[in-house]
């Protein structure tokens, strides 16, 4: 076997430092992704080697925050994958309606677009009053933005399209007030959302919930880590609870796939068997 | 055999161009093929089904963590970047667009170059932007083989032209010649 190349060793050491000093554990994230993000930051900050960043990481907290932000990928959308939300309306809402109260966990909620989308959907289905949405992420910067519920106006067109394609019952503009730059989500959408910092790798089970959405987060994890998080999700769901993954994520490799029933395989919606 | 994978980047005009290369590859073609084709983020993968019907090789969308096998043509899913891991499996990513594109050709090419080194063939076809130029350069730097569609013969010449001006590529050819070369390369040594 050839020796590891220097960059790979340097990256391992950098991730080790990030973990030991700041508690963020990226050691089981997929290599190609991590390497891309780290070399990206290296070029942006004008360094020639990853080792040069090691000093910055240990001694400059704002650099560490930037790196953390780079590694966590916060790209998201309102009603991303409209067909998924259509399926939520058709296949999951009837299940949720049978419960007197409903707890939903958005794991890796980023800047909150998904949580607001769900709040809109629950409002239209008459379920918002009995629902609590726990929206969690380990990226505090993203969470702080999420709480604000303020979005750039130039995204509204796309979000409106997504909302309509998802089977929206009203006009998307009913849910925000806008000036020339910003759209602010209505206050009553936030009422039942609880924002919390939670790290899927290092923290434990979060709550007992009826529905978990973890979309486009596990794609960044290696198999072992995916399995670990899947075990945690399984423990968190009530029997008959529903797990939603991103549209290109499967349970193919999860050791738990037999304990779920497929509610909508195309949209990656699974129901925990009784 | 010398080559472990072929990566292809193509944008506008891609359906026609790929339609002239892929269907003629034989069923026992020994090199896996991975394609980034720029499509609308809402594309539903219809292309995959229609291409699978006319190809002798199996055509599918790349799944995360899937291992890259011969006999198969993989296409990056709409709205995700596609990367190759050291263990020759795929990763997907939703990170920001690169060169205004997701999936981006550069992202696939650069990650594949790191894994396959001189066992990689990189191919840039028609397109009206500059995605793929840096990725192809990386493939060349790692010792891989670089092929670009002759811009004169491309439906959109910008992407091949950018690739050629960024790297001294090994072959600049029209589609029919590219198709023959891919067969020849699979038979060599
Ligand atoms: C690409 S975004 C997905 C956002 C949203 N779920 C969607 O699909 O649109 C990935 C999010 O996962 C979060 N994340 C990554 N690793 C995490 C971890 N170990 N614990 C909690 N959140 C994590 C990132 O901070 C980021 O906000």
mmCIF file of N, CA, C and O in Angstrom, chain B residues 7-64:
data_model
loop_
_atom_site.group_PDB
_atom_site.id
_atom_site.type_symbol
_atom_site.label_atom_id
_atom_site.label_comp_id
_atom_site.label_asym_id
_atom_site.label_seq_id
_atom_site.Cartn_x
_atom_site.Cartn_y
_atom_site.Cartn_z
ATOM 1 N N UNK B 7 -14.722 10.116 -17.304
ATOM 2 C CA UNK B 7 -15.669 11.139 -16.844
ATOM 3 C C UNK B 7 -15.986 12.052 -18.022
ATOM 4 O O UNK B 7 -15.103 12.425 -18.795
ATOM 5 N N UNK B 8 -17.268 12.376 -18.149
ATOM 6 C CA UNK B 8 -17.713 13.210 -19.260
ATOM 7 C C UNK B 8 -18.456 14.428 -18.724
ATOM 8 O O UNK B 8 -19.300 14.304 -17.837
ATOM 9 N N UNK B 9 -18.121 15.605 -19.262
ATOM 10 C CA UNK B 9 -18.851 16.820 -18.913
ATOM 11 C C UNK B 9 -19.498 17.394 -20.153
ATOM 12 O O UNK B 9 -18.846 17.529 -21.194
ATOM 13 N N UNK B 10 -20.777 17.713 -20.053
ATOM 14 C CA UNK B 10 -21.500 18.208 -21.220
ATOM 15 C C UNK B 10 -22.643 19.109 -20.766
ATOM 16 O O UNK B 10 -23.223 18.918 -19.702
ATOM 17 N N UNK B 11 -22.929 20.122 -21.600
ATOM 18 C CA UNK B 11 -23.988 21.051 -21.222
ATOM 19 C C UNK B 11 -24.966 21.198 -22.396
ATOM 20 O O UNK B 11 -25.438 20.182 -22.908
ATOM 21 N N UNK B 12 -25.200 22.426 -22.863
ATOM 22 C CA UNK B 12 -26.204 22.570 -23.918
ATOM 23 C C UNK B 12 -25.815 21.777 -25.162
ATOM 24 O O UNK B 12 -24.656 21.763 -25.564
ATOM 25 N N UNK B 13 -26.771 21.105 -25.733
ATOM 26 C CA UNK B 13 -26.511 20.235 -26.871
ATOM 27 C C UNK B 13 -26.119 18.832 -26.451
ATOM 28 O O UNK B 13 -25.778 17.987 -27.281
ATOM 29 N N UNK B 14 -26.179 18.586 -25.151
ATOM 30 C CA UNK B 14 -25.657 17.340 -24.606
ATOM 31 C C UNK B 14 -26.408 16.092 -25.020
ATOM 32 O O UNK B 14 -25.806 15.049 -25.251
ATOM 33 N N UNK B 15 -27.723 16.206 -25.128
ATOM 34 C CA UNK B 15 -28.496 15.007 -25.442
ATOM 35 C C UNK B 15 -28.095 14.436 -26.789
ATOM 36 O O UNK B 15 -27.867 13.247 -26.936
ATOM 37 N N UNK B 16 -27.972 15.331 -27.773
ATOM 38 C CA UNK B 16 -27.552 14.877 -29.097
ATOM 39 C C UNK B 16 -26.156 14.297 -29.077
ATOM 40 O O UNK B 16 -25.898 13.231 -29.625
ATOM 41 N N UNK B 17 -25.247 15.021 -28.438
ATOM 42 C CA UNK B 17 -23.847 14.599 -28.453
ATOM 43 C C UNK B 17 -23.699 13.231 -27.786
ATOM 44 O O UNK B 17 -23.072 12.320 -28.341
ATOM 45 N N UNK B 18 -24.285 13.074 -26.629
ATOM 46 C CA UNK B 18 -24.174 11.790 -25.931
ATOM 47 C C UNK B 18 -24.867 10.687 -26.723
ATOM 48 O O UNK B 18 -24.415 9.548 -26.751
ATOM 49 N N UNK B 19 -25.947 11.062 -27.387
ATOM 50 C CA UNK B 19 -26.687 10.101 -28.192
ATOM 51 C C UNK B 19 -25.867 9.563 -29.357
ATOM 52 O O UNK B 19 -26.169 8.513 -29.913
ATOM 53 N N UNK B 20 -24.812 10.280 -29.711
ATOM 54 C CA UNK B 20 -23.959 9.805 -30.811
ATOM 55 C C UNK B 20 -22.790 8.969 -30.308
ATOM 56 O O UNK B 20 -22.103 8.337 -31.092
ATOM 57 N N UNK B 21 -22.553 9.002 -29.008
ATOM 58 C CA UNK B 21 -21.407 8.253 -28.478
ATOM 59 C C UNK B 21 -21.841 7.010 -27.706
ATOM 60 O O UNK B 21 -21.373 5.909 -27.961
ATOM 61 N N UNK B 22 -22.743 7.209 -26.764
ATOM 62 C CA UNK B 22 -23.022 6.136 -25.800
ATOM 63 C C UNK B 22 -23.705 4.886 -26.388
ATOM 64 O O UNK B 22 -23.318 3.766 -26.044
ATOM 65 N N UNK B 23 -24.707 5.051 -27.272
ATOM 66 C CA UNK B 23 -25.405 3.846 -27.740
ATOM 67 C C UNK B 23 -24.497 2.876 -28.499
ATOM 68 O O UNK B 23 -24.784 1.688 -28.556
ATOM 69 N N UNK B 24 -23.386 3.377 -29.060
ATOM 70 C CA UNK B 24 -22.546 2.490 -29.867
ATOM 71 C C UNK B 24 -21.523 1.727 -29.020
ATOM 72 O O UNK B 24 -20.816 0.877 -29.532
ATOM 73 N N UNK B 25 -21.445 2.022 -27.738
ATOM 74 C CA UNK B 25 -20.484 1.276 -26.913
ATOM 75 C C UNK B 25 -21.029 -0.129 -26.651
ATOM 76 O O UNK B 25 -22.201 -0.295 -26.336
ATOM 77 N N UNK B 26 -20.161 -1.146 -26.805
ATOM 78 C CA UNK B 26 -20.632 -2.528 -26.671
ATOM 79 C C UNK B 26 -20.991 -2.902 -25.222
ATOM 80 O O UNK B 26 -20.516 -2.287 -24.280
ATOM 81 N N UNK B 27 -21.791 -3.920 -25.103
ATOM 82 C CA UNK B 27 -22.290 -4.369 -23.802
ATOM 83 C C UNK B 27 -21.163 -4.751 -22.838
ATOM 84 O O UNK B 27 -21.296 -4.608 -21.633
ATOM 85 N N UNK B 28 -20.064 -5.246 -23.417
ATOM 86 C CA UNK B 28 -18.947 -5.645 -22.539
ATOM 87 C C UNK B 28 -17.893 -4.539 -22.417
ATOM 88 O O UNK B 28 -16.746 -4.806 -22.104
ATOM 89 N N UNK B 29 -18.306 -3.309 -22.663
ATOM 90 C CA UNK B 29 -17.355 -2.193 -22.569
ATOM 91 C C UNK B 29 -16.782 -2.157 -21.157
ATOM 92 O O UNK B 29 -17.520 -2.112 -20.173
ATOM 93 N N UNK B 30 -15.444 -2.196 -21.023
ATOM 94 C CA UNK B 30 -14.860 -2.479 -19.713
ATOM 95 C C UNK B 30 -14.623 -1.283 -18.799
ATOM 96 O O UNK B 30 -14.191 -1.474 -17.659
ATOM 97 N N UNK B 31 -14.883 -0.075 -19.272
ATOM 98 C CA UNK B 31 -14.558 1.090 -18.428
ATOM 99 C C UNK B 31 -15.851 1.773 -17.975
ATOM 100 O O UNK B 31 -16.689 2.120 -18.805
ATOM 101 N N UNK B 32 -16.024 1.962 -16.655
ATOM 102 C CA UNK B 32 -17.209 2.679 -16.188
ATOM 103 C C UNK B 32 -17.201 4.128 -16.655
ATOM 104 O O UNK B 32 -16.136 4.735 -16.796
ATOM 105 N N UNK B 33 -18.385 4.678 -16.900
ATOM 106 C CA UNK B 33 -18.509 6.039 -17.421
ATOM 107 C C UNK B 33 -19.360 6.872 -16.462
ATOM 108 O O UNK B 33 -20.428 6.424 -16.032
ATOM 109 N N UNK B 34 -18.859 8.055 -16.122
ATOM 110 C CA UNK B 34 -19.585 8.924 -15.189
ATOM 111 C C UNK B 34 -19.803 10.277 -15.864
ATOM 112 O O UNK B 34 -18.857 10.890 -16.353
ATOM 113 N N UNK B 35 -21.049 10.727 -15.886
ATOM 114 C CA UNK B 35 -21.387 11.923 -16.656
ATOM 115 C C UNK B 35 -21.993 13.012 -15.789
ATOM 116 O O UNK B 35 -22.887 12.752 -14.980
ATOM 117 N N UNK B 36 -21.486 14.233 -15.953
ATOM 118 C CA UNK B 36 -22.219 15.399 -15.472
ATOM 119 C C UNK B 36 -22.780 16.106 -16.691
ATOM 120 O O UNK B 36 -22.048 16.528 -17.584
ATOM 121 N N UNK B 37 -24.094 16.155 -16.723
ATOM 122 C CA UNK B 37 -24.780 16.895 -17.783
ATOM 123 C C UNK B 37 -25.544 18.007 -17.069
ATOM 124 O O UNK B 37 -26.280 17.754 -16.118
ATOM 125 N N UNK B 38 -25.341 19.235 -17.492
ATOM 126 C CA UNK B 38 -26.105 20.317 -16.860
ATOM 127 C C UNK B 38 -27.570 20.188 -17.251
ATOM 128 O O UNK B 38 -27.891 20.177 -18.430
ATOM 129 N N UNK B 39 -28.425 20.071 -16.270
ATOM 130 C CA UNK B 39 -29.869 20.036 -16.522
ATOM 131 C C UNK B 39 -30.559 20.948 -15.519
ATOM 132 O O UNK B 39 -29.956 21.370 -14.537
ATOM 133 N N UNK B 40 -31.812 21.243 -15.756
ATOM 134 C CA UNK B 40 -32.571 22.053 -14.809
ATOM 135 C C UNK B 40 -32.620 21.321 -13.469
ATOM 136 O O UNK B 40 -32.711 20.103 -13.417
ATOM 137 N N UNK B 41 -32.574 22.099 -12.357
ATOM 138 C CA UNK B 41 -32.613 21.464 -11.037
ATOM 139 C C UNK B 41 -33.864 20.619 -10.846
ATOM 140 O O UNK B 41 -33.907 19.743 -9.994
ATOM 141 N N UNK B 42 -34.894 20.869 -11.632
ATOM 142 C CA UNK B 42 -36.140 20.124 -11.437
ATOM 143 C C UNK B 42 -36.277 18.968 -12.415
ATOM 144 O O UNK B 42 -37.314 18.330 -12.494
ATOM 145 N N UNK B 43 -35.241 18.700 -13.173
ATOM 146 C CA UNK B 43 -35.307 17.594 -14.113
ATOM 147 C C UNK B 43 -35.614 16.294 -13.369
ATOM 148 O O UNK B 43 -35.118 16.045 -12.286
ATOM 149 N N UNK B 44 -36.438 15.451 -13.975
ATOM 150 C CA UNK B 44 -36.925 14.274 -13.243
ATOM 151 C C UNK B 44 -36.214 12.986 -13.619
ATOM 152 O O UNK B 44 -36.666 11.894 -13.297
ATOM 153 N N UNK B 45 -35.104 13.095 -14.339
ATOM 154 C CA UNK B 45 -34.370 11.885 -14.652
ATOM 155 C C UNK B 45 -34.942 11.134 -15.857
ATOM 156 O O UNK B 45 -34.613 9.983 -16.105
ATOM 157 N N UNK B 46 -35.811 11.802 -16.588
ATOM 158 C CA UNK B 46 -36.407 11.190 -17.782
ATOM 159 C C UNK B 46 -35.315 10.771 -18.769
ATOM 160 O O UNK B 46 -35.385 9.727 -19.403
ATOM 161 N N UNK B 47 -34.277 11.619 -18.837
ATOM 162 C CA UNK B 47 -33.167 11.367 -19.751
ATOM 163 C C UNK B 47 -32.532 9.999 -19.504
ATOM 164 O O UNK B 47 -32.173 9.293 -20.437
ATOM 165 N N UNK B 48 -32.413 9.661 -18.232
ATOM 166 C CA UNK B 48 -31.774 8.400 -17.874
ATOM 167 C C UNK B 48 -32.529 7.228 -18.488
ATOM 168 O O UNK B 48 -31.943 6.335 -19.097
ATOM 169 N N UNK B 49 -33.842 7.264 -18.354
ATOM 170 C CA UNK B 49 -34.659 6.167 -18.886
ATOM 171 C C UNK B 49 -34.542 6.068 -20.402
ATOM 172 O O UNK B 49 -34.365 4.980 -20.945
ATOM 173 N N UNK B 50 -34.615 7.231 -21.066
ATOM 174 C CA UNK B 50 -34.582 7.155 -22.521
ATOM 175 C C UNK B 50 -33.198 6.736 -23.015
ATOM 176 O O UNK B 50 -33.081 5.991 -23.979
ATOM 177 N N UNK B 51 -32.146 7.172 -22.326
ATOM 178 C CA UNK B 51 -30.804 6.770 -22.735
ATOM 179 C C UNK B 51 -30.589 5.280 -22.461
ATOM 180 O O UNK B 51 -29.968 4.580 -23.253
ATOM 181 N N UNK B 52 -31.140 4.803 -21.359
ATOM 182 C CA UNK B 52 -30.981 3.386 -21.025
ATOM 183 C C UNK B 52 -31.595 2.502 -22.113
ATOM 184 O O UNK B 52 -31.075 1.429 -22.423
ATOM 185 N N UNK B 53 -32.686 2.988 -22.697
ATOM 186 C CA UNK B 53 -33.358 2.194 -23.742
ATOM 187 C C UNK B 53 -32.481 2.030 -24.977
ATOM 188 O O UNK B 53 -32.515 0.993 -25.615
ATOM 189 N N UNK B 54 -31.701 3.054 -25.315
ATOM 190 C CA UNK B 54 -30.927 2.979 -26.558
ATOM 191 C C UNK B 54 -29.480 2.516 -26.349
ATOM 192 O O UNK B 54 -28.757 2.304 -27.312
ATOM 193 N N UNK B 55 -29.058 2.347 -25.092
ATOM 194 C CA UNK B 55 -27.674 1.922 -24.833
ATOM 195 C C UNK B 55 -27.599 0.438 -24.521
ATOM 196 O O UNK B 55 -28.516 -0.127 -23.924
ATOM 197 N N UNK B 56 -26.469 -0.163 -24.893
ATOM 198 C CA UNK B 56 -26.260 -1.556 -24.516
ATOM 199 C C UNK B 56 -25.765 -1.636 -23.083
ATOM 200 O O UNK B 56 -25.979 -2.619 -22.383
ATOM 201 N N UNK B 57 -25.087 -0.594 -22.646
ATOM 202 C CA UNK B 57 -24.648 -0.536 -21.249
ATOM 203 C C UNK B 57 -25.812 -0.069 -20.378
ATOM 204 O O UNK B 57 -26.734 0.606 -20.852
ATOM 205 N N UNK B 58 -25.752 -0.412 -19.093
ATOM 206 C CA UNK B 58 -26.787 -0.026 -18.143
ATOM 207 C C UNK B 58 -26.593 1.450 -17.783
ATOM 208 O O UNK B 58 -25.506 1.867 -17.408
ATOM 209 N N UNK B 59 -27.654 2.242 -17.944
ATOM 210 C CA UNK B 59 -27.568 3.672 -17.638
ATOM 211 C C UNK B 59 -28.394 3.964 -16.395
ATOM 212 O O UNK B 59 -29.562 3.587 -16.316
ATOM 213 N N UNK B 60 -27.801 4.616 -15.401
ATOM 214 C CA UNK B 60 -28.552 4.939 -14.186
ATOM 215 C C UNK B 60 -28.063 6.225 -13.548
ATOM 216 O O UNK B 60 -26.957 6.680 -13.835
ATOM 217 N N UNK B 61 -28.884 6.787 -12.675
ATOM 218 C CA UNK B 61 -28.443 7.914 -11.870
ATOM 219 C C UNK B 61 -27.515 7.402 -10.775
ATOM 220 O O UNK B 61 -27.763 6.335 -10.210
ATOM 221 N N UNK B 62 -26.468 8.140 -10.475
ATOM 222 C CA UNK B 62 -25.551 7.719 -9.419
ATOM 223 C C UNK B 62 -26.218 7.875 -8.059
ATOM 224 O O UNK B 62 -26.804 8.911 -7.762
ATOM 225 N N UNK B 63 -26.151 6.833 -7.236
ATOM 226 C CA UNK B 63 -26.664 6.908 -5.861
ATOM 227 C C UNK B 63 -25.514 7.191 -4.911
ATOM 228 O O UNK B 63 -24.382 6.793 -5.168
ATOM 229 N N UNK B 64 -25.814 7.840 -3.805
ATOM 230 C CA UNK B 64 -24.743 8.093 -2.836
ATOM 231 C C UNK B 64 -24.202 6.767 -2.314
ATOM 232 O O UNK B 64 -24.952 5.824 -2.112
#
